PDB file of C-alpha atoms in Angstrom:
ATOM      1  CA  UNK A   1      65.037  83.221 113.050  1.00  0.00           C
ATOM      2  CA  UNK A   2      65.047  86.976 112.286  1.00  0.00           C
ATOM      3  CA  UNK A   3      63.624  87.714 115.744  1.00  0.00           C
ATOM      4  CA  UNK A   4      66.370  85.641 117.341  1.00  0.00           C
ATOM      5  CA  UNK A   5      69.059  87.489 115.337  1.00  0.00           C
ATOM      6  CA  UNK A   6      67.533  90.835 116.336  1.00  0.00           C
ATOM      7  CA  UNK A   7      67.532  89.871 120.014  1.00  0.00           C
ATOM      8  CA  UNK A   8      71.172  88.762 119.816  1.00  0.00           C
ATOM      9  CA  UNK A   9      72.126  91.974 118.011  1.00  0.00           C
ATOM     10  CA  UNK A  10      70.445  94.175 120.604  1.00  0.00           C
ATOM     11  CA  UNK A  11      72.054  92.173 123.415  1.00  0.00           C
ATOM     12  CA  UNK A  12      75.468  92.588 121.833  1.00  0.00           C
ATOM     13  CA  UNK A  13      75.022  96.320 121.370  1.00  0.00           C
ATOM     14  CA  UNK A  14      73.878  96.727 124.966  1.00  0.00           C
ATOM     15  CA  UNK A  15      76.835  94.710 126.226  1.00  0.00           C
ATOM     16  CA  UNK A  16      79.272  96.989 124.444  1.00  0.00           C
ATOM     17  CA  UNK A  17      77.396 100.164 125.346  1.00  0.00           C
ATOM     18  CA  UNK A  18      77.366  99.154 129.012  1.00  0.00           C
ATOM     19  CA  UNK A  19      81.101  98.558 129.195  1.00  0.00           C
ATOM     20  CA  UNK A  20      82.054 102.252 129.160  1.00  0.00           C
ATOM     21  CA  UNK A  21      80.339 105.629 128.803  1.00  0.00           C
ATOM     22  CA  UNK A  22      78.891 106.242 125.353  1.00  0.00           C
ATOM     23  CA  UNK A  23      81.087 108.231 122.989  1.00  0.00           C
ATOM     24  CA  UNK A  24      78.885 108.769 119.939  1.00  0.00           C
ATOM     25  CA  UNK A  25      75.312 109.152 118.755  1.00  0.00           C
ATOM     26  CA  UNK A  26      74.842 105.396 118.544  1.00  0.00           C
ATOM     27  CA  UNK A  27      75.294 105.007 122.286  1.00  0.00           C
ATOM     28  CA  UNK A  28      78.326 102.794 121.714  1.00  0.00           C
ATOM     29  CA  UNK A  29      81.845 103.489 122.918  1.00  0.00           C
ATOM     30  CA  UNK A  30      84.196 102.615 120.018  1.00  0.00           C
ATOM     31  CA  UNK A  31      87.070 101.763 122.356  1.00  0.00           C
ATOM     32  CA  UNK A  32      84.909  99.290 124.281  1.00  0.00           C
ATOM     33  CA  UNK A  33      83.826  97.768 120.976  1.00  0.00           C
ATOM     34  CA  UNK A  34      87.435  97.409 119.819  1.00  0.00           C
ATOM     35  CA  UNK A  35      88.343  95.743 123.123  1.00  0.00           C
ATOM     36  CA  UNK A  36      85.536  93.243 122.602  1.00  0.00           C
ATOM     37  CA  UNK A  37      86.629  92.570 119.015  1.00  0.00           C
ATOM     38  CA  UNK A  38      90.227  91.928 120.066  1.00  0.00           C
ATOM     39  CA  UNK A  39      89.138  89.693 122.944  1.00  0.00           C
ATOM     40  CA  UNK A  40      87.022  87.557 120.586  1.00  0.00           C
ATOM     41  CA  UNK A  41      89.905  87.323 118.115  1.00  0.00           C
ATOM     42  CA  UNK A  42      92.369  86.366 120.843  1.00  0.00           C
ATOM     43  CA  UNK A  43      90.032  83.703 122.167  1.00  0.00           C
ATOM     44  CA  UNK A  44      89.839  82.062 118.742  1.00  0.00           C
ATOM     45  CA  UNK A  45      93.579  82.313 118.168  1.00  0.00           C
ATOM     46  CA  UNK A  46      94.247  80.564 121.474  1.00  0.00           C
ATOM     47  CA  UNK A  47      92.270  77.568 120.201  1.00  0.00           C
ATOM     48  CA  UNK A  48      93.920  77.207 116.783  1.00  0.00           C
ATOM     49  CA  UNK A  49      97.348  75.600 116.455  1.00  0.00           C
ATOM     50  CA  UNK A  50      97.381  75.076 112.706  1.00  0.00           C
ATOM     51  CA  UNK A  51      95.258  75.369 109.560  1.00  0.00           C
ATOM     52  CA  UNK A  52      95.222  73.629 106.186  1.00  0.00           C
ATOM     53  CA  UNK A  53      93.206  74.821 103.173  1.00  0.00           C
ATOM     54  CA  UNK A  54      92.514  73.655  99.657  1.00  0.00           C
ATOM     55  CA  UNK A  55      93.037  76.836  97.654  1.00  0.00           C
ATOM     56  CA  UNK A  56      92.405  78.016  94.128  1.00  0.00           C
ATOM     57  CA  UNK A  57      93.801  81.231  92.692  1.00  0.00           C
ATOM     58  CA  UNK A  58      92.338  82.729  89.506  1.00  0.00           C
ATOM     59  CA  UNK A  59      94.102  85.638  87.800  1.00  0.00           C
ATOM     60  CA  UNK A  60      92.248  87.704  85.216  1.00  0.00           C
ATOM     61  CA  UNK A  61      93.417  90.159  82.573  1.00  0.00           C
ATOM     62  CA  UNK A  62      91.559  93.224  81.343  1.00  0.00           C
ATOM     63  CA  UNK A  63      90.412  92.655  77.753  1.00  0.00           C
ATOM     64  CA  UNK A  64      88.760  96.029  77.293  1.00  0.00           C
ATOM     65  CA  UNK A  65      85.184  95.698  76.026  1.00  0.00           C
ATOM     66  CA  UNK A  66      85.299  91.950  76.738  1.00  0.00           C
ATOM     67  CA  UNK A  67      85.912  92.609  80.440  1.00  0.00           C
ATOM     68  CA  UNK A  68      88.241  90.586  82.640  1.00  0.00           C
ATOM     69  CA  UNK A  69      89.065  87.148  81.211  1.00  0.00           C
ATOM     70  CA  UNK A  70      90.759  84.290  83.038  1.00  0.00           C
ATOM     71  CA  UNK A  71      94.452  84.111  82.242  1.00  0.00           C
ATOM     72  CA  UNK A  72      96.000  81.923  84.947  1.00  0.00           C
ATOM     73  CA  UNK A  73      94.656  79.434  87.470  1.00  0.00           C
ATOM     74  CA  UNK A  74      96.524  77.653  90.262  1.00  0.00           C
ATOM     75  CA  UNK A  75      95.360  74.805  92.474  1.00  0.00           C
ATOM     76  CA  UNK A  76      97.212  74.950  95.787  1.00  0.00           C
ATOM     77  CA  UNK A  77      97.471  73.606  99.307  1.00  0.00           C
ATOM     78  CA  UNK A  78      98.023  76.152 102.069  1.00  0.00           C
ATOM     79  CA  UNK A  79      99.414  75.505 105.539  1.00  0.00           C
ATOM     80  CA  UNK A  80      99.497  77.908 108.505  1.00  0.00           C
ATOM     81  CA  UNK A  81     101.041  77.146 111.894  1.00  0.00           C
ATOM     82  CA  UNK A  82     100.654  79.507 114.862  1.00  0.00           C
ATOM     83  CA  UNK A  83     103.663  79.878 117.154  1.00  0.00           C
ATOM     84  CA  UNK A  84     103.182  82.186 120.173  1.00  0.00           C
ATOM     85  CA  UNK A  85     102.755  85.686 118.696  1.00  0.00           C
ATOM     86  CA  UNK A  86     103.556  84.827 115.094  1.00  0.00           C
ATOM     87  CA  UNK A  87     102.438  82.497 112.310  1.00  0.00           C
ATOM     88  CA  UNK A  88     104.280  80.404 109.731  1.00  0.00           C
ATOM     89  CA  UNK A  89     102.939  80.134 106.188  1.00  0.00           C
ATOM     90  CA  UNK A  90     103.603  77.588 103.452  1.00  0.00           C
ATOM     91  CA  UNK A  91     101.905  76.950 100.121  1.00  0.00           C
ATOM     92  CA  UNK A  92     102.245  74.094  97.653  1.00  0.00           C
ATOM     93  CA  UNK A  93     101.457  74.691  93.987  1.00  0.00           C
ATOM     94  CA  UNK A  94      99.729  71.559  92.693  1.00  0.00           C
ATOM     95  CA  UNK A  95      98.355  72.490  89.256  1.00  0.00           C
ATOM     96  CA  UNK A  96      98.920  75.360  86.822  1.00  0.00           C
ATOM     97  CA  UNK A  97      96.514  76.359  84.047  1.00  0.00           C
ATOM     98  CA  UNK A  98      97.189  79.057  81.457  1.00  0.00           C
ATOM     99  CA  UNK A  99      94.431  80.205  79.126  1.00  0.00           C
ATOM    100  CA  UNK A 100      92.425  77.210  80.316  1.00  0.00           C
ATOM    101  CA  UNK A 101      95.103  74.612  79.487  1.00  0.00           C
ATOM    102  CA  UNK A 102      96.882  72.459  82.069  1.00  0.00           C
ATOM    103  CA  UNK A 103     100.638  73.145  81.963  1.00  0.00           C
ATOM    104  CA  UNK A 104     103.495  70.729  82.621  1.00  0.00           C
ATOM    105  CA  UNK A 105     105.064  70.070  86.009  1.00  0.00           C
ATOM    106  CA  UNK A 106     108.174  71.934  84.836  1.00  0.00           C
ATOM    107  CA  UNK A 107     106.107  75.004  83.951  1.00  0.00           C
ATOM    108  CA  UNK A 108     104.337  74.710  87.311  1.00  0.00           C
ATOM    109  CA  UNK A 109     107.619  74.599  89.233  1.00  0.00           C
ATOM    110  CA  UNK A 110     109.089  77.546  87.335  1.00  0.00           C
ATOM    111  CA  UNK A 111     105.977  79.689  87.791  1.00  0.00           C
ATOM    112  CA  UNK A 112     105.680  78.781  91.480  1.00  0.00           C
ATOM    113  CA  UNK A 113     109.339  79.649  92.128  1.00  0.00           C
ATOM    114  CA  UNK A 114     108.997  82.970  90.300  1.00  0.00           C
ATOM    115  CA  UNK A 115     105.878  83.966  92.261  1.00  0.00           C
ATOM    116  CA  UNK A 116     107.406  83.026  95.605  1.00  0.00           C
ATOM    117  CA  UNK A 117     110.509  85.095  94.845  1.00  0.00           C
ATOM    118  CA  UNK A 118     108.418  88.116  93.835  1.00  0.00           C
ATOM    119  CA  UNK A 119     106.290  87.798  96.960  1.00  0.00           C
ATOM    120  CA  UNK A 120     109.410  87.726  99.129  1.00  0.00           C
ATOM    121  CA  UNK A 121     110.911  90.803  97.422  1.00  0.00           C
ATOM    122  CA  UNK A 122     107.658  92.755  97.683  1.00  0.00           C
ATOM    123  CA  UNK A 123     107.086  91.573 101.268  1.00  0.00           C
ATOM    124  CA  UNK A 124     103.680  90.384 100.180  1.00  0.00           C
ATOM    125  CA  UNK A 125     101.115  89.438 102.805  1.00  0.00           C
ATOM    126  CA  UNK A 126      99.118  86.254 103.054  1.00  0.00           C
ATOM    127  CA  UNK A 127      96.395  84.803 105.281  1.00  0.00           C
ATOM    128  CA  UNK A 128      98.855  84.251 108.133  1.00  0.00           C
ATOM    129  CA  UNK A 129      98.906  88.051 108.545  1.00  0.00           C
ATOM    130  CA  UNK A 130      96.364  89.285 111.101  1.00  0.00           C
ATOM    131  CA  UNK A 131      94.005  91.822 109.540  1.00  0.00           C
ATOM    132  CA  UNK A 132      93.329  93.243 112.995  1.00  0.00           C
ATOM    133  CA  UNK A 133      96.872  94.615 113.434  1.00  0.00           C
ATOM    134  CA  UNK A 134      95.771  98.272 113.078  1.00  0.00           C
ATOM    135  CA  UNK A 135      93.513  97.714 116.103  1.00  0.00           C
ATOM    136  CA  UNK A 136      96.263  96.261 118.317  1.00  0.00           C
ATOM    137  CA  UNK A 137      97.275  98.662 121.155  1.00  0.00           C
ATOM    138  CA  UNK A 138     100.914  98.678 119.998  1.00  0.00           C
ATOM    139  CA  UNK A 139      99.868  99.867 116.505  1.00  0.00           C
ATOM    140  CA  UNK A 140      97.128 102.366 117.355  1.00  0.00           C
ATOM    141  CA  UNK A 141      99.494 105.344 117.225  1.00  0.00           C
ATOM    142  CA  UNK A 142     100.079 104.565 113.529  1.00  0.00           C
ATOM    143  CA  UNK A 143      96.400 104.933 112.589  1.00  0.00           C
ATOM    144  CA  UNK A 144      93.300 107.025 112.903  1.00  0.00           C
ATOM    145  CA  UNK A 145      90.397 104.634 113.535  1.00  0.00           C
ATOM    146  CA  UNK A 146      86.855 105.962 113.202  1.00  0.00           C
ATOM    147  CA  UNK A 147      83.687 104.083 114.159  1.00  0.00           C
ATOM    148  CA  UNK A 148      80.968 104.746 111.563  1.00  0.00           C
ATOM    149  CA  UNK A 149      78.150 102.860 113.283  1.00  0.00           C
ATOM    150  CA  UNK A 150      76.199  99.884 111.988  1.00  0.00           C
ATOM    151  CA  UNK A 151      76.644  99.493 108.219  1.00  0.00           C
ATOM    152  CA  UNK A 152      73.588 100.577 106.214  1.00  0.00           C
ATOM    153  CA  UNK A 153      73.626  97.375 104.158  1.00  0.00           C
ATOM    154  CA  UNK A 154      74.160  93.781 105.174  1.00  0.00           C
ATOM    155  CA  UNK A 155      77.691  92.554 104.567  1.00  0.00           C
ATOM    156  CA  UNK A 156      77.773  88.937 103.415  1.00  0.00           C
ATOM    157  CA  UNK A 157      74.146  88.869 104.623  1.00  0.00           C
ATOM    158  CA  UNK A 158      75.165  89.928 108.134  1.00  0.00           C
ATOM    159  CA  UNK A 159      74.497  93.022 110.263  1.00  0.00           C
ATOM    160  CA  UNK A 160      77.891  94.616 110.852  1.00  0.00           C
ATOM    161  CA  UNK A 161      79.705  97.366 112.728  1.00  0.00           C
ATOM    162  CA  UNK A 162      81.808  99.528 110.409  1.00  0.00           C
ATOM    163  CA  UNK A 163      85.236 100.987 111.239  1.00  0.00           C
ATOM    164  CA  UNK A 164      87.327 103.148 108.900  1.00  0.00           C
ATOM    165  CA  UNK A 165      91.093 102.807 109.322  1.00  0.00           C
ATOM    166  CA  UNK A 166      93.502 105.433 107.960  1.00  0.00           C
ATOM    167  CA  UNK A 167      97.277 105.318 108.284  1.00  0.00           C
ATOM    168  CA  UNK A 168      98.868 108.508 109.607  1.00  0.00           C
ATOM    169  CA  UNK A 169     101.763 108.253 107.167  1.00  0.00           C
ATOM    170  CA  UNK A 170     102.395 106.932 103.678  1.00  0.00           C
ATOM    171  CA  UNK A 171     104.069 103.606 104.293  1.00  0.00           C
ATOM    172  CA  UNK A 172     104.007 100.413 102.212  1.00  0.00           C
ATOM    173  CA  UNK A 173     103.638  98.356 105.401  1.00  0.00           C
ATOM    174  CA  UNK A 174     100.500 100.193 106.554  1.00  0.00           C
ATOM    175  CA  UNK A 175      96.969 100.091 105.133  1.00  0.00           C
ATOM    176  CA  UNK A 176      93.834 102.195 104.719  1.00  0.00           C
ATOM    177  CA  UNK A 177      90.447 100.550 104.662  1.00  0.00           C
ATOM    178  CA  UNK A 178      86.951  99.724 105.890  1.00  0.00           C
ATOM    179  CA  UNK A 179      86.469  96.874 108.357  1.00  0.00           C
ATOM    180  CA  UNK A 180      83.124  95.173 108.923  1.00  0.00           C
ATOM    181  CA  UNK A 181      82.558  93.177 112.125  1.00  0.00           C
ATOM    182  CA  UNK A 182      79.487  91.040 112.719  1.00  0.00           C
ATOM    183  CA  UNK A 183      77.317  92.702 115.369  1.00  0.00           C
ATOM    184  CA  UNK A 184      76.385  89.387 117.004  1.00  0.00           C
ATOM    185  CA  UNK A 185      79.776  87.705 117.325  1.00  0.00           C
ATOM    186  CA  UNK A 186      82.241  90.644 116.855  1.00  0.00           C
ATOM    187  CA  UNK A 187      84.216  88.611 114.290  1.00  0.00           C
ATOM    188  CA  UNK A 188      85.664  90.301 111.205  1.00  0.00           C
ATOM    189  CA  UNK A 189      83.392  89.612 108.214  1.00  0.00           C
ATOM    190  CA  UNK A 190      85.093  91.650 105.509  1.00  0.00           C
ATOM    191  CA  UNK A 191      87.950  94.100 105.109  1.00  0.00           C
ATOM    192  CA  UNK A 192      88.301  96.342 102.048  1.00  0.00           C
ATOM    193  CA  UNK A 193      91.686  98.037 101.979  1.00  0.00           C
ATOM    194  CA  UNK A 194      94.579  99.517 100.041  1.00  0.00           C
ATOM    195  CA  UNK A 195      98.277  99.960 100.861  1.00  0.00           C
ATOM    196  CA  UNK A 196      98.967 103.331 102.477  1.00  0.00           C
ATOM    197  CA  UNK A 197     101.714 103.770  99.874  1.00  0.00           C
ATOM    198  CA  UNK A 198     101.851 102.155  96.441  1.00  0.00           C
ATOM    199  CA  UNK A 199     104.937 100.521  94.987  1.00  0.00           C
ATOM    200  CA  UNK A 200     106.766 102.695  92.493  1.00  0.00           C
ATOM    201  CA  UNK A 201     109.939 101.316  90.951  1.00  0.00           C
ATOM    202  CA  UNK A 202     111.967 102.072  87.845  1.00  0.00           C
ATOM    203  CA  UNK A 203     110.375  99.329  85.728  1.00  0.00           C
ATOM    204  CA  UNK A 204     106.893  99.356  87.217  1.00  0.00           C
ATOM    205  CA  UNK A 205     104.630 101.902  88.888  1.00  0.00           C
ATOM    206  CA  UNK A 206     101.469 100.821  90.648  1.00  0.00           C
ATOM    207  CA  UNK A 207      98.681 103.402  90.283  1.00  0.00           C
ATOM    208  CA  UNK A 208      95.823 101.585  92.034  1.00  0.00           C
ATOM    209  CA  UNK A 209      95.569  98.570  94.312  1.00  0.00           C
ATOM    210  CA  UNK A 210      92.267  97.514  95.862  1.00  0.00           C
ATOM    211  CA  UNK A 211      92.068  94.440  98.062  1.00  0.00           C
ATOM    212  CA  UNK A 212      89.366  92.711 100.064  1.00  0.00           C
ATOM    213  CA  UNK A 213      89.155  89.609 102.215  1.00  0.00           C
ATOM    214  CA  UNK A 214      86.033  87.784 103.399  1.00  0.00           C
ATOM    215  CA  UNK A 215      85.767  85.635 106.522  1.00  0.00           C
ATOM    216  CA  UNK A 216      83.077  83.231 107.662  1.00  0.00           C
ATOM    217  CA  UNK A 217      82.505  80.474 110.225  1.00  0.00           C
ATOM    218  CA  UNK A 218      83.272  76.819 109.528  1.00  0.00           C
ATOM    219  CA  UNK A 219      81.169  73.957 110.865  1.00  0.00           C
ATOM    220  CA  UNK A 220      82.864  74.251 114.275  1.00  0.00           C
ATOM    221  CA  UNK A 221      82.315  77.985 114.575  1.00  0.00           C
ATOM    222  CA  UNK A 222      85.850  79.161 113.778  1.00  0.00           C
ATOM    223  CA  UNK A 223      85.892  82.279 111.588  1.00  0.00           C
ATOM    224  CA  UNK A 224      88.361  81.670 108.755  1.00  0.00           C
ATOM    225  CA  UNK A 225      89.283  83.327 105.448  1.00  0.00           C
ATOM    226  CA  UNK A 226      87.068  82.295 102.533  1.00  0.00           C
ATOM    227  CA  UNK A 227      87.984  84.602  99.668  1.00  0.00           C
ATOM    228  CA  UNK A 228      90.656  87.177  98.861  1.00  0.00           C
ATOM    229  CA  UNK A 229      90.311  89.616  95.957  1.00  0.00           C
ATOM    230  CA  UNK A 230      92.805  92.007  94.421  1.00  0.00           C
ATOM    231  CA  UNK A 231      92.462  94.476  91.578  1.00  0.00           C
ATOM    232  CA  UNK A 232      95.135  96.855  90.375  1.00  0.00           C
ATOM    233  CA  UNK A 233      96.307  99.227  87.686  1.00  0.00           C
ATOM    234  CA  UNK A 234      99.864 100.077  86.863  1.00  0.00           C
ATOM    235  CA  UNK A 235     102.317 101.113  84.207  1.00  0.00           C
ATOM    236  CA  UNK A 236     105.239  98.916  83.229  1.00  0.00           C
ATOM    237  CA  UNK A 237     108.335  99.861  81.270  1.00  0.00           C
ATOM    238  CA  UNK A 238     107.889 101.632  77.925  1.00  0.00           C
ATOM    239  CA  UNK A 239     104.550 103.107  79.054  1.00  0.00           C
ATOM    240  CA  UNK A 240     102.717  99.783  78.817  1.00  0.00           C
ATOM    241  CA  UNK A 241      99.517  99.840  80.870  1.00  0.00           C
ATOM    242  CA  UNK A 242      98.705  96.895  83.117  1.00  0.00           C
ATOM    243  CA  UNK A 243      95.241  96.164  84.529  1.00  0.00           C
ATOM    244  CA  UNK A 244      94.817  92.988  86.531  1.00  0.00           C
ATOM    245  CA  UNK A 245      92.497  91.223  88.945  1.00  0.00           C
ATOM    246  CA  UNK A 246      92.770  88.040  90.947  1.00  0.00           C
ATOM    247  CA  UNK A 247      90.707  85.988  93.370  1.00  0.00           C
ATOM    248  CA  UNK A 248      91.877  83.293  95.769  1.00  0.00           C
ATOM    249  CA  UNK A 249      89.369  80.883  97.263  1.00  0.00           C
ATOM    250  CA  UNK A 250      90.012  78.995 100.516  1.00  0.00           C
ATOM    251  CA  UNK A 251      88.055  75.759 100.886  1.00  0.00           C
ATOM    252  CA  UNK A 252      87.800  72.664 103.071  1.00  0.00           C
ATOM    253  CA  UNK A 253      89.615  74.097 106.109  1.00  0.00           C
ATOM    254  CA  UNK A 254      91.166  71.617 108.530  1.00  0.00           C
ATOM    255  CA  UNK A 255      91.730  73.055 112.005  1.00  0.00           C
ATOM    256  CA  UNK A 256      94.347  71.516 114.315  1.00  0.00           C
ATOM    257  CA  UNK A 257      94.892  68.545 112.031  1.00  0.00           C
ATOM    258  CA  UNK A 258      98.629  68.632 112.690  1.00  0.00           C
ATOM    259  CA  UNK A 259     101.158  70.223 110.328  1.00  0.00           C
ATOM    260  CA  UNK A 260     104.740  69.000 109.959  1.00  0.00           C
ATOM    261  CA  UNK A 261     107.136  71.813 110.903  1.00  0.00           C
ATOM    262  CA  UNK A 262     109.603  70.606 108.264  1.00  0.00           C
ATOM    263  CA  UNK A 263     107.359  72.265 105.644  1.00  0.00           C
ATOM    264  CA  UNK A 264     108.266  75.673 107.005  1.00  0.00           C
ATOM    265  CA  UNK A 265     111.928  74.822 107.552  1.00  0.00           C
ATOM    266  CA  UNK A 266     112.251  73.962 103.855  1.00  0.00           C
ATOM    267  CA  UNK A 267     110.710  77.305 102.977  1.00  0.00           C
ATOM    268  CA  UNK A 268     113.130  79.221 105.187  1.00  0.00           C
ATOM    269  CA  UNK A 269     116.018  77.472 103.474  1.00  0.00           C
ATOM    270  CA  UNK A 270     114.880  78.985 100.186  1.00  0.00           C
ATOM    271  CA  UNK A 271     112.556  76.425  98.706  1.00  0.00           C
TER     272      UNK A 271
END
């Protein structure tokens, strides 16, 4: 098995190296590699019309010497529908736990509404957002993208190419981060990133925000999100420090199972 993986890796590297003249000490042209990555991503996107996930979000609070302890847990259903060059996103909150106790449906509805409103105000991203946007030709002028070669360590037990992405300006809509692509398939395995500019408002100032997302293949070979992590530090009103961490798990993906468009229409109407 290891010999087979090595052969596939070498073949992939040679394929990329042979596309254009080499541009670095690894004998790989980064631009040719990016073209291959985008082509693989586009090929998958052309095959997926919609996605449904069972999701679970766990939010933890910093308890000092006790470490991060679970504070909130949501059980959700997530729907994504791809329309031409965009994607629609909808999530249903099914269960709400606080400090390990199941809360009422009324508490669930209130908490879900509050979180959706905050996400809309903050223009929060979700899994319908393509992590490869910095690599798109129309966005390249906004970033400096550096190829750092094959990662020294395995990422999610996979040999990966490593790119470092840096925004050329401080902008809340742009990101800085490291992107790991599997050397055999050219799919994104993991992205570790931060906003290029942190939110700073009168009542809350965000000091740190670290995010990461992990992808992996399902039983049909589609590479889909599996886990999203966020950790941050901030200062709320009256100098109150806030340290938080959260993880969302995406399970049991259903590809092209058919999603009713009315779900997204209800959301647009201000569900």
